[in-house]
Amino acid sequence: MTQNVPKITLTDGNSIPQLGFGVWQVPNDQAQRAVTSAIDIGYRLIDTAQGYDNEAGVGEAIAAADVGREELFITSKLRNGAHQYDEARRAFDESLERLKLDYLDMFLIHWPVPEQDLYVDAWKALGALYKDGRIRSIGVSNFLPEHIERIGQATDMLPVVNQLELHPLYQQRDVRKFHAGHAISIECYSPLGSGAVLDNPTIAEIAKKHGKSVAQVILRWELDQGLIVIPKSTHENRIKENFDVFGFSLDAEDTAALDGLDDPENGKTGGHPATMNDLF
Ligand code: A2P
């Protein structure tokens, strides 16, 4: 099944599987089992973060996996309280230790934390680690266009990925135009709206028509738009279901109906980058 997952070429020349496995809100003691299932099913992109407190469990699964390191694409993210340059480098080393790895495929600044105003420092630290070959691709998460412009001006280096909340109820159309203009790939977190989109009657109709689940229809719609997706589940049957999204296609009518669900005012389920200042 793995060979069915398309890859997206990033502006740094590296490629990333378009469908991966996210572990936000997976407790550390369940992370090993969930990631082991995901790798067995065929997922090769695994997305964790320092702030998820489950890197150790993810590392156990990677170490035990019957898959070579080069076949995997492992992402983690810098915690908000470690943006200061030296602190960011130290925090990165700690991530590698917990994950039992000697490089990461991708490392992201988790949130800009505007109140703290140290994300330029953090970006410089990621740049140095990239130049040292310890991170193959560097990017950001939850950055607004103004934050990306600022780090670009300060360092002449743009992120290759911005990981954002994106799903049918929160489609981020304007933000996507900015990213397309700078060739920054978008990776969708909460691609299923953290579960909030799964009871949508419009999508249920489309799912029924194709004999697929609502989750499968949503993921297909996101993949069709060139977005990278990292659905999360702790249930093996759902982890499998979310990977089985390559054997059907949506028609123009389905796509238009899904496009029409965008609700920029109320659709967001998680924190907002302009006001998220928690120092985890
Ligand atoms: P669970 O972990 O209990 O399976 P997102 O990836 O947007 O954050 O969504 C994750 C949420 O959606 C979790 O609550 C997860 O629950 C649930 N979920 C993930 N995949 C499926 C699926 N295929 N069918 C139903 N619920 C799912």
mmCIF file with all atom_site columns, C-alpha atoms in Angstrom, residues 37-164:
data_model
loop_
_atom_site.group_PDB
_atom_site.id
_atom_site.type_symbol
_atom_site.label_atom_id
_atom_site.label_alt_id
_atom_site.label_comp_id
_atom_site.label_asym_id
_atom_site.label_entity_id
_atom_site.label_seq_id
_atom_site.pdbx_PDB_ins_code
_atom_site.Cartn_x
_atom_site.Cartn_y
_atom_site.Cartn_z
_atom_site.occupancy
_atom_site.B_iso_or_equiv
_atom_site.pdbx_formal_charge
_atom_site.auth_seq_id
_atom_site.auth_comp_id
_atom_site.auth_asym_id
_atom_site.auth_atom_id
_atom_site.pdbx_PDB_model_num
ATOM 1   C CA . SER A 1 37  ? 0.168  -0.036 13.733 1.00 0.00 ? 37  SER A CA 1
ATOM 2   C CA . ALA A 1 38  ? 0.579  2.923  11.404 1.00 0.00 ? 38  ALA A CA 1
ATOM 3   C CA . ILE A 1 39  ? 3.989  1.760  10.136 1.00 0.00 ? 39  ILE A CA 1
ATOM 4   C CA . ASP A 1 40  ? 2.701  -1.810 9.697  1.00 0.00 ? 40  ASP A CA 1
ATOM 5   C CA . ILE A 1 41  ? -0.244 -0.481 7.675  1.00 0.00 ? 41  ILE A CA 1
ATOM 6   C CA . GLY A 1 42  ? 2.141  1.461  5.427  1.00 0.00 ? 42  GLY A CA 1
ATOM 7   C CA . TYR A 1 43  ? 2.392  5.005  6.790  1.00 0.00 ? 43  TYR A CA 1
ATOM 8   C CA . ARG A 1 44  ? 5.925  6.377  6.439  1.00 0.00 ? 44  ARG A CA 1
ATOM 9   C CA . LEU A 1 45  ? 5.413  9.975  7.610  1.00 0.00 ? 45  LEU A CA 1
ATOM 10  C CA . ILE A 1 46  ? 5.024  10.254 11.394 1.00 0.00 ? 46  ILE A CA 1
ATOM 11  C CA . ASP A 1 47  ? 4.290  13.659 12.941 1.00 0.00 ? 47  ASP A CA 1
ATOM 12  C CA . THR A 1 48  ? 4.937  14.347 16.625 1.00 0.00 ? 48  THR A CA 1
ATOM 13  C CA . ALA A 1 49  ? 5.987  17.379 18.709 1.00 0.00 ? 49  ALA A CA 1
ATOM 14  C CA . GLN A 1 50  ? 7.852  18.145 21.909 1.00 0.00 ? 50  GLN A CA 1
ATOM 15  C CA . GLY A 1 51  ? 4.604  19.518 23.286 1.00 0.00 ? 51  GLY A CA 1
ATOM 16  C CA . TYR A 1 52  ? 2.740  16.250 22.740 1.00 0.00 ? 52  TYR A CA 1
ATOM 17  C CA . ASP A 1 53  ? 4.868  14.519 25.392 1.00 0.00 ? 53  ASP A CA 1
ATOM 18  C CA . ASN A 1 54  ? 4.945  11.320 23.358 1.00 0.00 ? 54  ASN A CA 1
ATOM 19  C CA . GLU A 1 55  ? 8.260  11.452 21.475 1.00 0.00 ? 55  GLU A CA 1
ATOM 20  C CA . ALA A 1 56  ? 9.619  8.606  23.629 1.00 0.00 ? 56  ALA A CA 1
ATOM 21  C CA . GLY A 1 57  ? 6.728  6.301  22.678 1.00 0.00 ? 57  GLY A CA 1
ATOM 22  C CA . VAL A 1 58  ? 7.113  7.276  19.026 1.00 0.00 ? 58  VAL A CA 1
ATOM 23  C CA . GLY A 1 59  ? 10.848 6.536  19.294 1.00 0.00 ? 59  GLY A CA 1
ATOM 24  C CA . GLU A 1 60  ? 10.159 3.057  20.686 1.00 0.00 ? 60  GLU A CA 1
ATOM 25  C CA . ALA A 1 61  ? 7.944  2.287  17.700 1.00 0.00 ? 61  ALA A CA 1
ATOM 26  C CA . ILE A 1 62  ? 10.534 3.580  15.214 1.00 0.00 ? 62  ILE A CA 1
ATOM 27  C CA . ALA A 1 63  ? 13.315 1.576  16.866 1.00 0.00 ? 63  ALA A CA 1
ATOM 28  C CA . ALA A 1 64  ? 11.242 -1.620 16.758 1.00 0.00 ? 64  ALA A CA 1
ATOM 29  C CA . ALA A 1 65  ? 9.948  -1.083 13.208 1.00 0.00 ? 65  ALA A CA 1
ATOM 30  C CA . ASP A 1 66  ? 10.851 -3.462 10.465 1.00 0.00 ? 66  ASP A CA 1
ATOM 31  C CA . VAL A 1 67  ? 11.425 -0.520 8.130  1.00 0.00 ? 67  VAL A CA 1
ATOM 32  C CA . GLY A 1 68  ? 14.727 1.217  7.392  1.00 0.00 ? 68  GLY A CA 1
ATOM 33  C CA . ARG A 1 69  ? 15.302 4.718  8.764  1.00 0.00 ? 69  ARG A CA 1
ATOM 34  C CA . GLU A 1 70  ? 15.667 6.177  5.262  1.00 0.00 ? 70  GLU A CA 1
ATOM 35  C CA . GLU A 1 71  ? 12.174 4.965  4.375  1.00 0.00 ? 71  GLU A CA 1
ATOM 36  C CA . LEU A 1 72  ? 10.630 6.932  7.219  1.00 0.00 ? 72  LEU A CA 1
ATOM 37  C CA . PHE A 1 73  ? 9.912  10.655 7.331  1.00 0.00 ? 73  PHE A CA 1
ATOM 38  C CA . ILE A 1 74  ? 9.929  11.779 10.971 1.00 0.00 ? 74  ILE A CA 1
ATOM 39  C CA . THR A 1 75  ? 8.732  15.240 11.999 1.00 0.00 ? 75  THR A CA 1
ATOM 40  C CA . SER A 1 76  ? 8.807  16.910 15.399 1.00 0.00 ? 76  SER A CA 1
ATOM 41  C CA . LYS A 1 77  ? 8.190  20.484 16.547 1.00 0.00 ? 77  LYS A CA 1
ATOM 42  C CA . LEU A 1 78  ? 9.946  22.925 18.848 1.00 0.00 ? 78  LEU A CA 1
ATOM 43  C CA . ARG A 1 79  ? 8.046  23.713 22.046 1.00 0.00 ? 79  ARG A CA 1
ATOM 44  C CA . ASN A 1 80  ? 6.941  27.281 22.696 1.00 0.00 ? 80  ASN A CA 1
ATOM 45  C CA . GLY A 1 81  ? 9.146  27.788 25.756 1.00 0.00 ? 81  GLY A CA 1
ATOM 46  C CA . ALA A 1 82  ? 12.373 26.997 23.868 1.00 0.00 ? 82  ALA A CA 1
ATOM 47  C CA . HIS A 1 83  ? 12.525 29.699 21.175 1.00 0.00 ? 83  HIS A CA 1
ATOM 48  C CA . GLN A 1 84  ? 15.694 31.350 22.459 1.00 0.00 ? 84  GLN A CA 1
ATOM 49  C CA . TYR A 1 85  ? 18.600 30.325 20.148 1.00 0.00 ? 85  TYR A CA 1
ATOM 50  C CA . ASP A 1 86  ? 20.658 28.105 22.491 1.00 0.00 ? 86  ASP A CA 1
ATOM 51  C CA . GLU A 1 87  ? 17.550 26.736 24.154 1.00 0.00 ? 87  GLU A CA 1
ATOM 52  C CA . ALA A 1 88  ? 16.120 25.750 20.755 1.00 0.00 ? 88  ALA A CA 1
ATOM 53  C CA . ARG A 1 89  ? 19.296 23.856 19.850 1.00 0.00 ? 89  ARG A CA 1
ATOM 54  C CA . ARG A 1 90  ? 19.284 22.100 23.214 1.00 0.00 ? 90  ARG A CA 1
ATOM 55  C CA . ALA A 1 91  ? 15.602 21.211 22.878 1.00 0.00 ? 91  ALA A CA 1
ATOM 56  C CA . PHE A 1 92  ? 16.271 19.752 19.426 1.00 0.00 ? 92  PHE A CA 1
ATOM 57  C CA . ASP A 1 93  ? 19.024 17.509 20.858 1.00 0.00 ? 93  ASP A CA 1
ATOM 58  C CA . GLU A 1 94  ? 16.582 16.314 23.508 1.00 0.00 ? 94  GLU A CA 1
ATOM 59  C CA . SER A 1 95  ? 14.032 15.436 20.833 1.00 0.00 ? 95  SER A CA 1
ATOM 60  C CA . LEU A 1 96  ? 16.607 13.318 19.003 1.00 0.00 ? 96  LEU A CA 1
ATOM 61  C CA . GLU A 1 97  ? 17.455 11.566 22.242 1.00 0.00 ? 97  GLU A CA 1
ATOM 62  C CA . ARG A 1 98  ? 13.832 10.760 23.032 1.00 0.00 ? 98  ARG A CA 1
ATOM 63  C CA . LEU A 1 99  ? 13.193 9.637  19.461 1.00 0.00 ? 99  LEU A CA 1
ATOM 64  C CA . LYS A 1 100 ? 16.482 7.639  19.447 1.00 0.00 ? 100 LYS A CA 1
ATOM 65  C CA . LEU A 1 101 ? 17.466 9.223  16.115 1.00 0.00 ? 101 LEU A CA 1
ATOM 66  C CA . ASP A 1 102 ? 20.504 11.048 14.802 1.00 0.00 ? 102 ASP A CA 1
ATOM 67  C CA . TYR A 1 103 ? 18.627 13.328 12.393 1.00 0.00 ? 103 TYR A CA 1
ATOM 68  C CA . LEU A 1 104 ? 15.072 14.465 11.754 1.00 0.00 ? 104 LEU A CA 1
ATOM 69  C CA . ASP A 1 105 ? 13.483 14.646 8.335  1.00 0.00 ? 105 ASP A CA 1
ATOM 70  C CA . MET A 1 106 ? 11.602 17.744 9.406  1.00 0.00 ? 106 MET A CA 1
ATOM 71  C CA . PHE A 1 107 ? 11.519 20.039 12.416 1.00 0.00 ? 107 PHE A CA 1
ATOM 72  C CA . LEU A 1 108 ? 8.980  22.841 12.764 1.00 0.00 ? 108 LEU A CA 1
ATOM 73  C CA . ILE A 1 109 ? 8.539  25.816 15.082 1.00 0.00 ? 109 ILE A CA 1
ATOM 74  C CA . HIS A 1 110 ? 5.247  24.769 16.681 1.00 0.00 ? 110 HIS A CA 1
ATOM 75  C CA . TRP A 1 111 ? 3.682  28.246 17.206 1.00 0.00 ? 111 TRP A CA 1
ATOM 76  C CA . PRO A 1 112 ? 4.973  31.781 16.606 1.00 0.00 ? 112 PRO A CA 1
ATOM 77  C CA . VAL A 1 113 ? 4.031  32.894 20.186 1.00 0.00 ? 113 VAL A CA 1
ATOM 78  C CA . PRO A 1 114 ? 3.846  36.617 19.245 1.00 0.00 ? 114 PRO A CA 1
ATOM 79  C CA . GLU A 1 115 ? 3.838  37.830 22.876 1.00 0.00 ? 115 GLU A CA 1
ATOM 80  C CA . GLN A 1 116 ? 7.225  36.188 23.499 1.00 0.00 ? 116 GLN A CA 1
ATOM 81  C CA . ASP A 1 117 ? 8.560  37.485 20.164 1.00 0.00 ? 117 ASP A CA 1
ATOM 82  C CA . LEU A 1 118 ? 11.481 35.049 19.878 1.00 0.00 ? 118 LEU A CA 1
ATOM 83  C CA . TYR A 1 119 ? 10.457 33.117 16.788 1.00 0.00 ? 119 TYR A CA 1
ATOM 84  C CA . VAL A 1 120 ? 13.148 34.763 14.623 1.00 0.00 ? 120 VAL A CA 1
ATOM 85  C CA . ASP A 1 121 ? 15.757 33.423 17.098 1.00 0.00 ? 121 ASP A CA 1
ATOM 86  C CA . ALA A 1 122 ? 14.185 29.986 16.893 1.00 0.00 ? 122 ALA A CA 1
ATOM 87  C CA . TRP A 1 123 ? 14.209 30.138 13.098 1.00 0.00 ? 123 TRP A CA 1
ATOM 88  C CA . LYS A 1 124 ? 17.940 30.966 13.117 1.00 0.00 ? 124 LYS A CA 1
ATOM 89  C CA . ALA A 1 125 ? 18.559 27.929 15.341 1.00 0.00 ? 125 ALA A CA 1
ATOM 90  C CA . LEU A 1 126 ? 16.645 25.676 12.944 1.00 0.00 ? 126 LEU A CA 1
ATOM 91  C CA . GLY A 1 127 ? 18.628 27.180 10.051 1.00 0.00 ? 127 GLY A CA 1
ATOM 92  C CA . ALA A 1 128 ? 21.929 26.297 11.739 1.00 0.00 ? 128 ALA A CA 1
ATOM 93  C CA . LEU A 1 129 ? 20.770 22.721 12.429 1.00 0.00 ? 129 LEU A CA 1
ATOM 94  C CA . TYR A 1 130 ? 19.663 22.414 8.794  1.00 0.00 ? 130 TYR A CA 1
ATOM 95  C CA . LYS A 1 131 ? 23.081 23.599 7.582  1.00 0.00 ? 131 LYS A CA 1
ATOM 96  C CA . ASP A 1 132 ? 24.720 21.039 9.883  1.00 0.00 ? 132 ASP A CA 1
ATOM 97  C CA . GLY A 1 133 ? 22.625 18.292 8.244  1.00 0.00 ? 133 GLY A CA 1
ATOM 98  C CA . ARG A 1 134 ? 20.850 17.402 11.481 1.00 0.00 ? 134 ARG A CA 1
ATOM 99  C CA . ILE A 1 135 ? 17.450 18.390 10.097 1.00 0.00 ? 135 ILE A CA 1
ATOM 100 C CA . ARG A 1 136 ? 16.744 17.692 6.428  1.00 0.00 ? 136 ARG A CA 1
ATOM 101 C CA . SER A 1 137 ? 13.837 20.127 6.041  1.00 0.00 ? 137 SER A CA 1
ATOM 102 C CA . ILE A 1 138 ? 12.852 23.047 8.234  1.00 0.00 ? 138 ILE A CA 1
ATOM 103 C CA . GLY A 1 139 ? 9.466  24.647 8.535  1.00 0.00 ? 139 GLY A CA 1
ATOM 104 C CA . VAL A 1 140 ? 6.891  26.223 10.779 1.00 0.00 ? 140 VAL A CA 1
ATOM 105 C CA . SER A 1 141 ? 3.433  25.546 12.131 1.00 0.00 ? 141 SER A CA 1
ATOM 106 C CA . ASN A 1 142 ? 0.595  27.960 12.847 1.00 0.00 ? 142 ASN A CA 1
ATOM 107 C CA . PHE A 1 143 ? 2.519  30.852 11.283 1.00 0.00 ? 143 PHE A CA 1
ATOM 108 C CA . LEU A 1 144 ? 0.479  33.689 9.775  1.00 0.00 ? 144 LEU A CA 1
ATOM 109 C CA . PRO A 1 145 ? 1.781  35.268 6.542  1.00 0.00 ? 145 PRO A CA 1
ATOM 110 C CA . GLU A 1 146 ? 3.168  38.217 8.572  1.00 0.00 ? 146 GLU A CA 1
ATOM 111 C CA . HIS A 1 147 ? 5.303  35.832 10.675 1.00 0.00 ? 147 HIS A CA 1
ATOM 112 C CA . ILE A 1 148 ? 6.635  34.090 7.568  1.00 0.00 ? 148 ILE A CA 1
ATOM 113 C CA . GLU A 1 149 ? 7.496  37.409 5.948  1.00 0.00 ? 149 GLU A CA 1
ATOM 114 C CA . ARG A 1 150 ? 9.400  38.449 9.056  1.00 0.00 ? 150 ARG A CA 1
ATOM 115 C CA . ILE A 1 151 ? 11.568 35.317 9.300  1.00 0.00 ? 151 ILE A CA 1
ATOM 116 C CA . GLY A 1 152 ? 12.184 35.489 5.541  1.00 0.00 ? 152 GLY A CA 1
ATOM 117 C CA . GLN A 1 153 ? 13.423 39.085 5.830  1.00 0.00 ? 153 GLN A CA 1
ATOM 118 C CA . ALA A 1 154 ? 15.576 38.323 8.884  1.00 0.00 ? 154 ALA A CA 1
ATOM 119 C CA . THR A 1 155 ? 17.309 35.258 7.449  1.00 0.00 ? 155 THR A CA 1
ATOM 120 C CA . ASP A 1 156 ? 16.704 34.996 3.687  1.00 0.00 ? 156 ASP A CA 1
ATOM 121 C CA . MET A 1 157 ? 15.353 31.513 4.388  1.00 0.00 ? 157 MET A CA 1
ATOM 122 C CA . LEU A 1 158 ? 11.721 30.525 3.990  1.00 0.00 ? 158 LEU A CA 1
ATOM 123 C CA . PRO A 1 159 ? 10.066 27.483 5.565  1.00 0.00 ? 159 PRO A CA 1
ATOM 124 C CA . VAL A 1 160 ? 9.344  24.671 3.126  1.00 0.00 ? 160 VAL A CA 1
ATOM 125 C CA . VAL A 1 161 ? 6.180  23.727 5.036  1.00 0.00 ? 161 VAL A CA 1
ATOM 126 C CA . ASN A 1 162 ? 3.645  25.498 7.211  1.00 0.00 ? 162 ASN A CA 1
ATOM 127 C CA . GLN A 1 163 ? 1.506  23.095 9.222  1.00 0.00 ? 163 GLN A CA 1
ATOM 128 C CA . LEU A 1 164 ? -1.951 24.597 9.753  1.00 0.00 ? 164 LEU A CA 1
#
